Amino acid sequence: MADGASGPIVDTTASPCARLRPLPVAAVRPTDEFWAPRIARNRVATIPSQLAQCKATGRVDNFRRASGKIGGEFQGIYFNDSDVYKWAEAAAWSLATYPDPALEAELDGVVAEIAAAQQPDGYLNTYFMFERAKERFRNLKDMHEIYCAGHLFQAAVAHFRATGKRTLLDVACRLADHLVTQFGPDGRIGACGHEEAEMGLVELFRTTRDARYLDLARRMIEARGQTPAVLGRSPYHQDHAPFAKQRKMTGHAVRHLYLCCGAADVVAETGDAAYLAALDALWHNFTLRQMYITGGAGSRHEGEAFGDDYELPNERAYTETCAAIGSVMWNWRMLLLTGLPQYADVLELALYNAVLPGLSLDGTRYFYENPLADRGGHRRQEWFGCACCPPNVARLLASLPGYLYSIADEGVYVHLYASSEAALTLPTGDTVRLREETDYPWNGEITIHIDEAPDREITLFLRVPFWADEAESQLFLNGDDATNFLTGEPGAYRAVRRLWRAGDIVRLVLPMPVECIESHPHVTSNRGRVALQRGPLVYCIEQADNPNGDAWDLALTDDSTFSTERLEIAGHSVIALRTDGLVRNANAWADALYAPYAPENSEDFSPATLTAIPYYAWANREAGPMQVWIPVVSDQ
Amino acid sequence: MADGASGPIVDTTASPCARLRPLPVAAVRPTDEFWAPRIARNRVATIPSQLAQCKATGRVDNFRRASGKIGGEFQGIYFNDSDVYKWAEAAAWSLATYPDPALEAELDGVVAEIAAAQQPDGYLNTYFMFERAKERFRNLKDMHEIYCAGHLFQAAVAHFRATGKRTLLDVACRLADHLVTQFGPDGRIGACGHEEAEMGLVELFRTTRDARYLDLARRMIEARGQTPAVLGRSPYHQDHAPFAKQRKMTGHAVRHLYLCCGAADVVAETGDAAYLAALDALWHNFTLRQMYITGGAGSRHEGEAFGDDYELPNERAYTETCAAIGSVMWNWRMLLLTGLPQYADVLELALYNAVLPGLSLDGTRYFYENPLADRGGHRRQEWFGCACCPPNVARLLASLPGYLYSIADEGVYVHLYASSEAALTLPTGDTVRLREETDYPWNGEITIHIDEAPDREITLFLRVPFWADEAESQLFLNGDDATNFLTGEPGAYRAVRRLWRAGDIVRLVLPMPVECIESHPHVTSNRGRVALQRGPLVYCIEQADNPNGDAWDLALTDDSTFSTERLEIAGHSVIALRTDGLVRNANAWADALYAPYAPENSEDFSPATLTAIPYYAWANREAGPMQVWIPVVSDQ
């Protein structure tokens, strides 16, 4: 039994095949102006309002009905239990970093309702009660029954790690034991049409060391792609091929990403080489063929699915917020497994540009879909009938401090940059205390103060993000140029090894120019367009900042140069980009849809200033056209 | 009662508010090398194979089950009756132009099965029988119950007009009478979630002169957008607003197009000004905001639906074959109503470029969706579970001769050009016989021989298609230049009025240069691309003709010039286009999805010959990439 106080999100502390060890969420305290206020807002606005929604929509009452406390019908959608579990996970991680007796009491109350609804045999799903009890585990493909269990497992682990309480963990273990009787060595082959339980089971194994849970996770992954088919043989459910043979992200995006999370967790425990090969191929397929520039995943509305390679439409991008979170979760697991910064790069990209847009700046409204271009019709909602995304965002934000650093025998890894304080205990037992100061993501200058260090050499592993030009970056050690440390093996962390002393100061300077990015020519919707990126942030042009014309009629030129300036958006300060660009003359197309081709030339346009804002901040003011991929008019 | 021998598809002969009168399908005999072989193939290959499919899939047996001849369960989808009706309509129109005793016997057999399944009260739908009889008219929104009836009405009218037999017409009238009892003046407000019955009822009125059918059609159109809602208030079902107030094509594409057909039919009979205003606005919304360059309709997979204005993706174009047929049907009705050539232009565009691609060149396989770009994965199928498209293509091809000409008191309208013979009786009773000779759509030279003409002045109305440059077109009358006739009112047919003599020869010469077409800048997927059009045909580049590189890596230049040459595709001769273009160097992108922008320049490309084929002919050879919208590399 692991110590409840250890508290990481994904606990690879004892995983034989994982390269890195995580930190407890509570070991890191963000002090910055970007994440710290968001985490606070998550605590004071988002988490309470989500519990109110769960109560108002019958999600909590479904548990009370199942325990016989109230009568009536099951309310809502059959997978609504999972929203309560995700909320509980969010509340637990929030308690891990910010004790709050009122929230803890609320959470204890919800946990008690969950526990009371559990059946004597350990079964727990409030939809399959009473008249529907006979339908239990009859339709694994469609009914999200084991998916809900998986979210319970994650919530229970978080609750235990954050508070040391076993109340929810015991419920989870009883349900997991019940699943073992059904789908374990003495049961039948089965898995959920919506993956999730796999990673939940591995984490439950890591918490309890009960090897049956790890075995069940592996069995559920193995259940896919078997003959006869367990889940209908459909790519939608990732049942078209055994996981070990999968090479292309396909079908429902959240499901495939969650499957990859579970498989990565299994690899960390077992070292399964076939799974690792599949994960590697799938990750490359995702990042080189199917990932939006924002890190968003899943381009198709139909089936909430991955599309063909290079199929990345902008207005009709689906890019579900949950899929971006799934990518963060998968990349975090790959990072712990391998120690390779490429995974932190994709994690950071998705976090800033595909998860954050899913939440309004005031923390109370949500996007389910995240198009990269819009005419002004797409607006965040307070809640959804299918409300998977809101509590998914909440649990990620609540646990965010746990993603900043990790450790290994040889030292400390810095993955995400943010002003923060961290108190670390290395696997060797050595203690390290760090203070980081930076205005990241607005500025690439990062100062790390060593406040305590062991009396032996250790390594500080620094990530030079994919967007940073290594040749232009600089490193200073107590004021002295140490840039030589930045030249290292490609695709590896930059290692600064020495006998550290309290008071040592490391300063990393990553220039943050505005980059114009183009995409592979087979991404047909981006032809003749660029996206603007500065540091880890992808930008967009939104109508509210651009009075010179329809935001879809604005264009850049080949020689556009950019300035930056602070801008307030709904009370939040961002760095905006400004440039002298063009606006298409309003009369250029009049009332035609098709016309004989004439090469685009400057007479079709007039000069216009363009203002771009971080994509995550769009749709927080008045509605209007927005686009990430901006036309470029080449000089003739 | 109209005369069975009159036989037009849409009979506006007695419609008080229609500008034009149609010809009987049998009055025109195509003799050309484009349509005549297709109509013949439809007769000898398509129609027989579709009956075999209808029989093999239980579609015919469903009628036998309903009449008690066999037992068992209803087979297939609840709207499968409509496929049998559409097949019967196709067979009837085929018999109208080509007597075939074997086919007539087959059709009589199917008609007998249909008739035997009709209930004593006139009800007829083989899904809602026996245990499901209680569900009749309970779920109008979803169950296509009245939609199936509408296809029966159209089949019955065709059968009567083609053969003079009342066997199916009597069945249709009994069912229509039953609908009148349910939804007529003494019944409730109701309409089908899938429009179709409206136009079927008007045609049944035109055939029987029973005004209750016209009234019921109007009532069903009025049922939409009412409060309380009859069809769920959803744009998908066009129930979001009363038809008279609709201004934007929305929801399920086939449904909205069929609704417009029914409304146009009602206007032809009643002159309803509010409907006409809606039709005009909807048509302009369609053609100026939502129509593919092929004439295809309905861009979204989800909901098989129209999208937002300018939302016209290429790889994921849905553009259902049935929607293109719906557009042909709607535009034909608008043309008869108004006499304006703009409707014939859109009809012709859709016919060649959005309907025809739905059928393989050998007439045995079908596309349901018609993407404008593909990687080679989209291939025609022999049949579908939801088999609406195949018999829809068959009935259109079988009735095609009826679309070439129409008449009015003052003379003859030539809408679609094709070598053909036509024997016409004007509303005045005067007889005209024409012979047309042309290699259209490959060549724009059209010769019309007047073989018989009345002894009074009449007008020959010629369409100068939207793609033709009027200033470059020429007209000759018995060898003399009569080009002055081509300058007329914009948007009107060109009128040549005179006392015609047998032996008169009219020669219209429409130059057919290759045109490079671009699209409105808000069609984001087409930026920096052009489509090639020659005459009425839209072209594409397909891998099979382009060995120089991936068809998606080919590009044109600003100064590309084209030559034409004959090419055989699966035994069919087409005119292909050739040009000196470019191919993107294979190593230009290596293995990246995003990269810093560099203006496109000729060093990224190598010279390459491009070969383009008519879009309708794609996917008849080996699978490979295809695209309609071809990148243009501007000269730097």
mmCIF file with all atom_site columns, N, CA and C in Angstrom, chain A residues 465-483:
data_model
loop_
_atom_site.group_PDB
_atom_site.id
_atom_site.type_symbol
_atom_site.label_atom_id
_atom_site.label_alt_id
_atom_site.label_comp_id
_atom_site.label_asym_id
_atom_site.label_entity_id
_atom_site.label_seq_id
_atom_site.pdbx_PDB_ins_code
_atom_site.Cartn_x
_atom_site.Cartn_y
_atom_site.Cartn_z
_atom_site.occupancy
_atom_site.B_iso_or_equiv
_atom_site.pdbx_formal_charge
_atom_site.auth_seq_id
_atom_site.auth_comp_id
_atom_site.auth_asym_id
_atom_site.auth_atom_id
_atom_site.pdbx_PDB_model_num
ATOM 1  N N  . PRO A 1 465 ? 12.066 23.869 -25.411 1.00 0.00 ? 465 PRO A N  1
ATOM 2  C CA . PRO A 1 465 ? 10.843 23.486 -26.124 1.00 0.00 ? 465 PRO A CA 1
ATOM 3  C C  . PRO A 1 465 ? 11.043 23.444 -27.634 1.00 0.00 ? 465 PRO A C  1
ATOM 4  N N  . PHE A 1 466 ? 10.183 22.693 -28.295 1.00 0.00 ? 466 PHE A N  1
ATOM 5  C CA . PHE A 1 466 ? 10.292 22.528 -29.746 1.00 0.00 ? 466 PHE A CA 1
ATOM 6  C C  . PHE A 1 466 ? 10.244 23.853 -30.489 1.00 0.00 ? 466 PHE A C  1
ATOM 7  N N  . TRP A 1 467 ? 9.560  24.845 -29.895 1.00 0.00 ? 467 TRP A N  1
ATOM 8  C CA . TRP A 1 467 ? 9.394  26.119 -30.595 1.00 0.00 ? 467 TRP A CA 1
ATOM 9  C C  . TRP A 1 467 ? 10.624 27.007 -30.432 1.00 0.00 ? 467 TRP A C  1
ATOM 10 N N  . ALA A 1 468 ? 11.527 26.643 -29.541 1.00 0.00 ? 468 ALA A N  1
ATOM 11 C CA . ALA A 1 468 ? 12.670 27.515 -29.260 1.00 0.00 ? 468 ALA A CA 1
ATOM 12 C C  . ALA A 1 468 ? 13.847 27.171 -30.171 1.00 0.00 ? 468 ALA A C  1
ATOM 13 N N  . ASP A 1 469 ? 14.510 28.185 -30.645 1.00 0.00 ? 469 ASP A N  1
ATOM 14 C CA . ASP A 1 469 ? 15.701 27.995 -31.469 1.00 0.00 ? 469 ASP A CA 1
ATOM 15 C C  . ASP A 1 469 ? 16.889 27.784 -30.527 1.00 0.00 ? 469 ASP A C  1
ATOM 16 N N  . GLU A 1 470 ? 17.415 26.574 -30.534 1.00 0.00 ? 470 GLU A N  1
ATOM 17 C CA . GLU A 1 470 ? 18.470 26.231 -29.588 1.00 0.00 ? 470 GLU A CA 1
ATOM 18 C C  . GLU A 1 470 ? 19.692 27.132 -29.773 1.00 0.00 ? 470 GLU A C  1
ATOM 19 N N  . ALA A 1 471 ? 19.975 27.455 -31.026 1.00 0.00 ? 471 ALA A N  1
ATOM 20 C CA . ALA A 1 471 ? 21.168 28.266 -31.306 1.00 0.00 ? 471 ALA A CA 1
ATOM 21 C C  . ALA A 1 471 ? 21.024 29.684 -30.761 1.00 0.00 ? 471 ALA A C  1
ATOM 22 N N  . GLU A 1 472 ? 19.783 30.129 -30.597 1.00 0.00 ? 472 GLU A N  1
ATOM 23 C CA . GLU A 1 472 ? 19.561 31.485 -30.099 1.00 0.00 ? 472 GLU A CA 1
ATOM 24 C C  . GLU A 1 472 ? 19.308 31.515 -28.598 1.00 0.00 ? 472 GLU A C  1
ATOM 25 N N  . SER A 1 473 ? 19.187 30.329 -28.000 1.00 0.00 ? 473 SER A N  1
ATOM 26 C CA . SER A 1 473 ? 18.885 30.269 -26.568 1.00 0.00 ? 473 SER A CA 1
ATOM 27 C C  . SER A 1 473 ? 20.171 30.391 -25.761 1.00 0.00 ? 473 SER A C  1
ATOM 28 N N  . GLN A 1 474 ? 20.013 30.824 -24.542 1.00 0.00 ? 474 GLN A N  1
ATOM 29 C CA . GLN A 1 474 ? 21.191 31.016 -23.695 1.00 0.00 ? 474 GLN A CA 1
ATOM 30 C C  . GLN A 1 474 ? 20.929 30.456 -22.299 1.00 0.00 ? 474 GLN A C  1
ATOM 31 N N  . LEU A 1 475 ? 22.015 30.053 -21.652 1.00 0.00 ? 475 LEU A N  1
ATOM 32 C CA . LEU A 1 475 ? 21.911 29.567 -20.280 1.00 0.00 ? 475 LEU A CA 1
ATOM 33 C C  . LEU A 1 475 ? 22.983 30.266 -19.441 1.00 0.00 ? 475 LEU A C  1
ATOM 34 N N  . PHE A 1 476 ? 22.591 30.711 -18.279 1.00 0.00 ? 476 PHE A N  1
ATOM 35 C CA . PHE A 1 476 ? 23.539 31.348 -17.373 1.00 0.00 ? 476 PHE A CA 1
ATOM 36 C C  . PHE A 1 476 ? 23.490 30.632 -16.025 1.00 0.00 ? 476 PHE A C  1
ATOM 37 N N  . LEU A 1 477 ? 24.679 30.467 -15.456 1.00 0.00 ? 477 LEU A N  1
ATOM 38 C CA . LEU A 1 477 ? 24.793 29.797 -14.172 1.00 0.00 ? 477 LEU A CA 1
ATOM 39 C C  . LEU A 1 477 ? 25.450 30.785 -13.217 1.00 0.00 ? 477 LEU A C  1
ATOM 40 N N  . ASN A 1 478 ? 24.699 31.224 -12.254 1.00 0.00 ? 478 ASN A N  1
ATOM 41 C CA . ASN A 1 478 ? 25.179 32.268 -11.334 1.00 0.00 ? 478 ASN A CA 1
ATOM 42 C C  . ASN A 1 478 ? 25.767 33.441 -12.109 1.00 0.00 ? 478 ASN A C  1
ATOM 43 N N  . GLY A 1 479 ? 25.082 33.796 -13.200 1.00 0.00 ? 479 GLY A N  1
ATOM 44 C CA . GLY A 1 479 ? 25.493 34.951 -13.990 1.00 0.00 ? 479 GLY A CA 1
ATOM 45 C C  . GLY A 1 479 ? 26.491 34.643 -15.078 1.00 0.00 ? 479 GLY A C  1
ATOM 46 N N  . ASP A 1 480 ? 27.123 33.477 -15.045 1.00 0.00 ? 480 ASP A N  1
ATOM 47 C CA . ASP A 1 480 ? 28.119 33.133 -16.070 1.00 0.00 ? 480 ASP A CA 1
ATOM 48 C C  . ASP A 1 480 ? 27.459 32.372 -17.216 1.00 0.00 ? 480 ASP A C  1
ATOM 49 N N  . ASP A 1 481 ? 27.944 32.678 -18.399 1.00 0.00 ? 481 ASP A N  1
ATOM 50 C CA . ASP A 1 481 ? 27.397 32.007 -19.581 1.00 0.00 ? 481 ASP A CA 1
ATOM 51 C C  . ASP A 1 481 ? 27.670 30.502 -19.502 1.00 0.00 ? 481 ASP A C  1
ATOM 52 N N  . ALA A 1 482 ? 26.609 29.729 -19.572 1.00 0.00 ? 482 ALA A N  1
ATOM 53 C CA . ALA A 1 482 ? 26.737 28.266 -19.524 1.00 0.00 ? 482 ALA A CA 1
ATOM 54 C C  . ALA A 1 482 ? 25.988 27.659 -20.689 1.00 0.00 ? 482 ALA A C  1
ATOM 55 N N  . THR A 1 483 ? 25.931 28.439 -21.779 1.00 0.00 ? 483 THR A N  1
ATOM 56 C CA . THR A 1 483 ? 25.128 28.031 -22.930 1.00 0.00 ? 483 THR A CA 1
ATOM 57 C C  . THR A 1 483 ? 25.600 26.708 -23.512 1.00 0.00 ? 483 THR A C  1
#
